[in-house]
PDB file of C-alpha atoms in Angstrom:
ATOM      1  CA  MET A1362       0.000   0.000   0.000  1.00 43.00           C
ATOM      2  CA  ALA A1363       2.957   2.283   0.580  1.00 46.00           C
ATOM      3  CA  SER A1364       3.891   2.125  -3.099  1.00 46.00           C
ATOM      4  CA  LEU A1365       0.616   3.756  -4.208  1.00 44.00           C
ATOM      5  CA  ARG A1366       0.872   7.476  -4.816  1.00 49.00           C
ATOM      6  CA  ALA A1367      -1.151   9.618  -2.475  1.00 46.00           C
ATOM      7  CA  THR A1368      -3.390  12.479  -3.545  1.00 44.00           C
ATOM      8  CA  ARG A1369      -3.461  15.895  -1.868  1.00 50.00           C
ATOM      9  CA  ALA A1370      -5.914  14.619   0.721  1.00 49.00           C
ATOM     10  CA  GLY A1371      -3.585  11.730   1.542  1.00 50.00           C
ATOM     11  CA  ARG A1372      -5.822   8.997   0.076  1.00 47.00           C
ATOM     12  CA  PRO A1373      -4.267   6.571  -2.349  1.00 51.00           C
ATOM     13  CA  THR A1374      -5.005   7.209  -6.039  1.00 58.00           C
ATOM     14  CA  ALA A1375      -6.355   3.673  -6.504  1.00 53.00           C
ATOM     15  CA  LEU A1376      -8.982   4.266  -3.818  1.00 51.00           C
ATOM     16  CA  ARG A1377     -10.196   7.415  -5.593  1.00 55.00           C
ATOM     17  CA  LEU A1378     -10.369   5.443  -8.840  1.00 51.00           C
ATOM     18  CA  LEU A1379     -12.510   2.768  -7.201  1.00 48.00           C
ATOM     19  CA  LEU A1380     -14.813   5.416  -5.731  1.00 51.00           C
ATOM     20  CA  LEU A1381     -15.171   7.021  -9.141  1.00 50.00           C
ATOM     21  CA  LEU A1382     -15.908   3.646 -10.731  1.00 49.00           C
ATOM     22  CA  GLY A1383     -18.510   2.941  -8.058  1.00 51.00           C
ATOM     23  CA  ALA A1384     -20.210   6.249  -8.808  1.00 48.00           C
ATOM     24  CA  VAL A1385     -20.331   5.514 -12.537  1.00 47.00           C
ATOM     25  CA  LEU A1386     -21.706   1.978 -12.283  1.00 49.00           C
ATOM     26  CA  LYS A1387     -25.290   1.411 -11.202  1.00 47.00           C
ATOM     27  CA  PRO A1388     -25.627  -0.246  -7.788  1.00 46.00           C
ATOM     28  CA  GLN A1389     -26.773  -3.573  -9.272  1.00 46.00           C
ATOM     29  CA  GLU A1390     -23.932  -3.607 -11.802  1.00 45.00           C
ATOM     30  CA  SER A1391     -20.475  -4.903 -11.225  1.00 42.00           C
ATOM     31  CA  LEU A1392     -17.451  -5.323 -13.402  1.00 43.00           C
ATOM     32  CA  ALA A1393     -18.187  -9.049 -13.694  1.00 45.00           C
ATOM     33  CA  GLN A1394     -21.610  -8.300 -15.231  1.00 48.00           C
ATOM     34  CA  LEU A1395     -20.022  -6.204 -17.961  1.00 48.00           C
ATOM     35  CA  LEU A1396     -18.209  -9.240 -19.362  1.00 48.00           C
ATOM     36  CA  THR A1397     -20.106 -11.059 -22.110  1.00 51.00           C
ATOM     37  CA  THR A1398     -20.551 -14.795 -21.802  1.00 60.00           C
ATOM     38  CA  PRO A1399     -22.357 -17.272 -24.047  1.00 61.00           C
ATOM     39  CA  ASP A1400     -25.247 -17.336 -21.557  1.00 62.00           C
ATOM     40  CA  ASN A1401     -25.525 -13.538 -21.708  1.00 68.00           C
ATOM     41  CA  LEU A1402     -25.510 -13.630 -25.511  1.00 70.00           C
ATOM     42  CA  ASP A1403     -28.249 -16.285 -25.583  1.00 73.00           C
ATOM     43  CA  SER A1404     -30.456 -14.368 -23.162  1.00 77.00           C
ATOM     44  CA  GLU A1405     -29.838 -11.143 -25.087  1.00 79.00           C
ATOM     45  CA  ARG A1406     -30.765 -12.907 -28.321  1.00 82.00           C
ATOM     46  CA  LYS A1407     -33.996 -14.188 -26.730  1.00 84.00           C
ATOM     47  CA  VAL A1408     -34.840 -10.698 -25.493  1.00 82.00           C
ATOM     48  CA  MET A1409     -34.301  -9.259 -28.968  1.00 83.00           C
ATOM     49  CA  GLU A1410     -36.464 -11.965 -30.568  1.00 87.00           C
ATOM     50  CA  SER A1411     -39.233 -11.249 -28.078  1.00 88.00           C
ATOM     51  CA  TYR A1412     -38.859  -7.525 -28.718  1.00 87.00           C
ATOM     52  CA  LYS A1413     -39.074  -8.053 -32.490  1.00 88.00           C
ATOM     53  CA  GLU A1414     -42.302 -10.023 -32.055  1.00 89.00           C
ATOM     54  CA  LYS A1415     -43.838  -7.267 -29.933  1.00 90.00           C
ATOM     55  CA  VAL A1416     -42.725  -4.619 -32.439  1.00 89.00           C
ATOM     56  CA  GLN A1417     -44.482  -6.612 -35.156  1.00 91.00           C
ATOM     57  CA  ASP A1418     -47.646  -6.486 -33.038  1.00 91.00           C
ATOM     58  CA  CYS A1419     -47.326  -2.687 -32.919  1.00 90.00           C
ATOM     59  CA  TRP A1420     -46.881  -2.654 -36.683  1.00 91.00           C
ATOM     60  CA  GLN A1421     -49.897  -4.898 -37.253  1.00 93.00           C
ATOM     61  CA  ASN A1422     -52.120  -2.704 -35.059  1.00 92.00           C
ATOM     62  CA  TYR A1423     -50.918   0.373 -36.918  1.00 91.00           C
ATOM     63  CA  THR A1424     -51.538  -1.087 -40.375  1.00 91.00           C
ATOM     64  CA  ASN A1425     -55.025  -2.173 -39.298  1.00 91.00           C
ATOM     65  CA  ASP A1426     -55.742   1.367 -38.117  1.00 90.00           C
ATOM     66  CA  MET A1427     -54.357   2.879 -41.325  1.00 88.00           C
ATOM     67  CA  ASP A1428     -56.282   0.444 -43.533  1.00 87.00           C
ATOM     68  CA  SER A1429     -59.510   1.460 -41.820  1.00 89.00           C
ATOM     69  CA  ILE A1430     -58.915   5.087 -42.833  1.00 86.00           C
ATOM     70  CA  GLU A1431     -60.609   5.644 -46.170  1.00 78.00           C
ATOM     71  CA  LYS A1432     -59.629   9.269 -46.655  1.00 71.00           C
ATOM     72  CA  ASP A1433     -56.335  10.869 -47.505  1.00 78.00           C
ATOM     73  CA  TRP A1434     -53.374   9.473 -45.561  1.00 81.00           C
ATOM     74  CA  CYS A1435     -51.590  12.801 -46.035  1.00 83.00           C
ATOM     75  CA  ASP A1436     -53.987  14.681 -43.758  1.00 83.00           C
ATOM     76  CA  TRP A1437     -52.278  14.882 -40.363  1.00 83.00           C
ATOM     77  CA  ALA A1438     -55.583  15.493 -38.569  1.00 85.00           C
ATOM     78  CA  ILE A1439     -56.775  12.083 -39.723  1.00 86.00           C
ATOM     79  CA  ILE A1440     -53.634   9.979 -39.292  1.00 87.00           C
ATOM     80  CA  SER A1441     -52.128  11.599 -36.190  1.00 88.00           C
ATOM     81  CA  ARG A1442     -53.854   9.205 -33.784  1.00 91.00           C
ATOM     82  CA  PRO A1443     -52.663   5.913 -35.386  1.00 91.00           C
ATOM     83  CA  TYR A1444     -49.177   7.361 -35.925  1.00 91.00           C
ATOM     84  CA  SER A1445     -48.955   8.569 -32.317  1.00 92.00           C
ATOM     85  CA  LEU A1446     -50.176   5.195 -31.062  1.00 93.00           C
ATOM     86  CA  LEU A1447     -47.467   3.468 -33.103  1.00 92.00           C
ATOM     87  CA  GLN A1448     -44.814   5.761 -31.682  1.00 93.00           C
ATOM     88  CA  TYR A1449     -46.123   5.273 -28.139  1.00 94.00           C
ATOM     89  CA  CYS A1450     -46.161   1.490 -28.613  1.00 92.00           C
ATOM     90  CA  LEU A1451     -42.577   1.473 -29.896  1.00 91.00           C
ATOM     91  CA  GLU A1452     -41.336   3.737 -27.105  1.00 92.00           C
ATOM     92  CA  THR A1453     -43.106   1.739 -24.397  1.00 93.00           C
ATOM     93  CA  LEU A1454     -41.745  -1.557 -25.690  1.00 90.00           C
ATOM     94  CA  ALA A1455     -38.226  -0.155 -25.856  1.00 89.00           C
ATOM     95  CA  GLU A1456     -38.561   0.990 -22.259  1.00 91.00           C
ATOM     96  CA  ASP A1457     -40.007  -2.362 -21.140  1.00 89.00           C
ATOM     97  CA  PHE A1458     -37.101  -4.246 -22.733  1.00 86.00           C
ATOM     98  CA  ASP A1459     -34.493  -1.760 -21.407  1.00 85.00           C
ATOM     99  CA  LEU A1460     -33.571  -0.681 -24.924  1.00 85.00           C
ATOM    100  CA  GLY A1461     -32.959   2.832 -26.098  1.00 85.00           C
ATOM    101  CA  PHE A1462     -35.366   4.654 -28.359  1.00 83.00           C
ATOM    102  CA  PRO A1463     -35.053   4.997 -31.247  1.00 83.00           C
ATOM    103  CA  ASN A1464     -33.373   1.680 -31.821  1.00 86.00           C
ATOM    104  CA  PRO A1465     -32.736  -0.136 -35.127  1.00 87.00           C
ATOM    105  CA  TRP A1466     -36.025  -2.060 -35.050  1.00 87.00           C
ATOM    106  CA  ALA A1467     -38.119   0.967 -34.177  1.00 88.00           C
ATOM    107  CA  GLU A1468     -36.358   3.012 -36.861  1.00 91.00           C
ATOM    108  CA  ARG A1469     -37.039   0.251 -39.393  1.00 90.00           C
ATOM    109  CA  ILE A1470     -40.762   0.328 -38.558  1.00 90.00           C
ATOM    110  CA  ILE A1471     -40.932   4.122 -38.758  1.00 90.00           C
ATOM    111  CA  ILE A1472     -39.106   4.207 -42.101  1.00 91.00           C
ATOM    112  CA  GLU A1473     -41.337   1.452 -43.435  1.00 90.00           C
ATOM    113  CA  THR A1474     -44.490   3.300 -42.480  1.00 89.00           C
ATOM    114  CA  HIS A1475     -43.239   6.435 -44.217  1.00 88.00           C
ATOM    115  CA  GLN A1476     -42.388   4.484 -47.349  1.00 88.00           C
ATOM    116  CA  ILE A1477     -45.726   2.684 -47.447  1.00 86.00           C
ATOM    117  CA  HIS A1478     -48.234   5.210 -46.152  1.00 84.00           C
ATOM    118  CA  PHE A1479     -46.688   8.614 -46.802  1.00 83.00           C
ATOM    119  CA  ALA A1480     -44.647   8.173 -49.975  1.00 81.00           C
ATOM    120  CA  ASN A1481     -47.035  10.319 -52.026  1.00 80.00           C
ATOM    121  CA  CYS A1482     -47.397  13.087 -49.444  1.00 80.00           C
ATOM    122  CA  THR A1483     -45.648  16.318 -50.293  1.00 74.00           C
ATOM    123  CA  LEU A1484     -45.758  19.630 -48.541  1.00 69.00           C
ATOM    124  CA  LEU A1485     -47.605  22.227 -50.534  1.00 70.00           C
ATOM    125  CA  GLU A1486     -45.505  25.307 -49.972  1.00 70.00           C
ATOM    126  CA  PRO A1487     -45.888  28.453 -52.027  1.00 69.00           C
ATOM    127  CA  THR A1488     -43.118  28.996 -54.507  1.00 75.00           C
ATOM    128  CA  PHE A1489     -41.714  32.465 -54.300  1.00 79.00           C
ATOM    129  CA  SER A1490     -40.729  34.362 -57.410  1.00 84.00           C
ATOM    130  CA  ASP A1491     -38.777  37.555 -57.895  1.00 86.00           C
ATOM    131  CA  PRO A1492     -40.754  40.794 -57.729  1.00 88.00           C
ATOM    132  CA  PRO A1493     -41.200  42.838 -60.889  1.00 92.00           C
ATOM    133  CA  GLU A1494     -38.120  44.819 -61.939  1.00 93.00           C
ATOM    134  CA  GLY A1495     -39.697  48.174 -61.101  1.00 93.00           C
ATOM    135  CA  VAL A1496     -40.376  47.154 -57.488  1.00 93.00           C
ATOM    136  CA  LEU A1497     -36.957  45.563 -57.175  1.00 92.00           C
ATOM    137  CA  LEU A1498     -35.177  48.696 -58.441  1.00 93.00           C
ATOM    138  CA  ALA A1499     -37.192  50.917 -56.083  1.00 93.00           C
ATOM    139  CA  LEU A1500     -36.260  48.710 -53.119  1.00 92.00           C
ATOM    140  CA  ILE A1501     -32.570  48.865 -54.079  1.00 94.00           C
ATOM    141  CA  ILE A1502     -32.295  52.547 -55.023  1.00 94.00           C
ATOM    142  CA  ALA A1503     -34.298  54.004 -52.101  1.00 93.00           C
ATOM    143  CA  PRO A1504     -31.745  53.095 -49.378  1.00 93.00           C
ATOM    144  CA  ILE A1505     -28.835  54.106 -51.623  1.00 94.00           C
ATOM    145  CA  CYS A1506     -30.307  57.575 -52.112  1.00 92.00           C
ATOM    146  CA  LEU A1507     -31.254  57.881 -48.453  1.00 93.00           C
ATOM    147  CA  ILE A1508     -27.691  57.324 -47.153  1.00 94.00           C
ATOM    148  CA  PRO A1509     -26.131  60.575 -48.520  1.00 93.00           C
ATOM    149  CA  PHE A1510     -29.109  62.562 -47.225  1.00 92.00           C
ATOM    150  CA  LEU A1511     -28.697  61.090 -43.710  1.00 93.00           C
ATOM    151  CA  VAL A1512     -24.919  61.699 -43.733  1.00 94.00           C
ATOM    152  CA  THR A1513     -25.512  65.343 -44.757  1.00 93.00           C
ATOM    153  CA  LEU A1514     -28.100  65.751 -41.997  1.00 93.00           C
ATOM    154  CA  VAL A1515     -25.732  64.359 -39.328  1.00 93.00           C
ATOM    155  CA  VAL A1516     -22.842  66.587 -40.449  1.00 92.00           C
ATOM    156  CA  TRP A1517     -25.078  69.676 -40.565  1.00 91.00           C
ATOM    157  CA  LYS A1518     -26.490  68.984 -37.058  1.00 89.00           C
ATOM    158  CA  SER A1519     -23.006  68.373 -35.624  1.00 89.00           C
ATOM    159  CA  LYS A1520     -21.769  71.689 -37.050  1.00 86.00           C
ATOM    160  CA  ASP A1521     -24.872  73.426 -35.677  1.00 77.00           C
ATOM    161  CA  SER A1522     -24.254  72.009 -32.188  1.00 77.00           C
ATOM    162  CA  GLU A1523     -20.565  73.127 -32.322  1.00 75.00           C
ATOM    163  CA  ALA A1524     -21.649  76.692 -33.155  1.00 72.00           C
ATOM    164  CA  HIS A1525     -23.874  76.863 -30.057  1.00 72.00           C
ATOM    165  CA  ALA A1526     -21.163  75.501 -27.771  1.00 62.00           C
TER     166      ALA A1526
END
């Protein structure tokens, strides 16, 4: 223990490292749990298979909801409920299985729904065109002509204030 360097407070550096490591790891975690074993890989594989099945249930519910909609799929007021339910289902499942969201399977489902249901939806935005040349020239020339007038006014007022002082 004498060979370990001491910090300013006199505690060994290794002890501070262990304290830091303990603060980073969750209480139920340990360094041994971070190592992957064949049993861990098998259980992780089973969890992912179960998750994929549940995600497919979310997808099936969503497609049933979308198929029941007879109107335009591009109208957000109509499709917002099924889409929000799909997102909620995917997020809840990811949380239940201790997976992050979005994850590859959830992203795959979201991309698939956009390709299938919203491929023909485009935003109708107005296209802007240039104003007529007369308006454009007026908007360019007006400030250019105004600048010399304002400079003259400032110089004249500054000379006027010097005369009174």
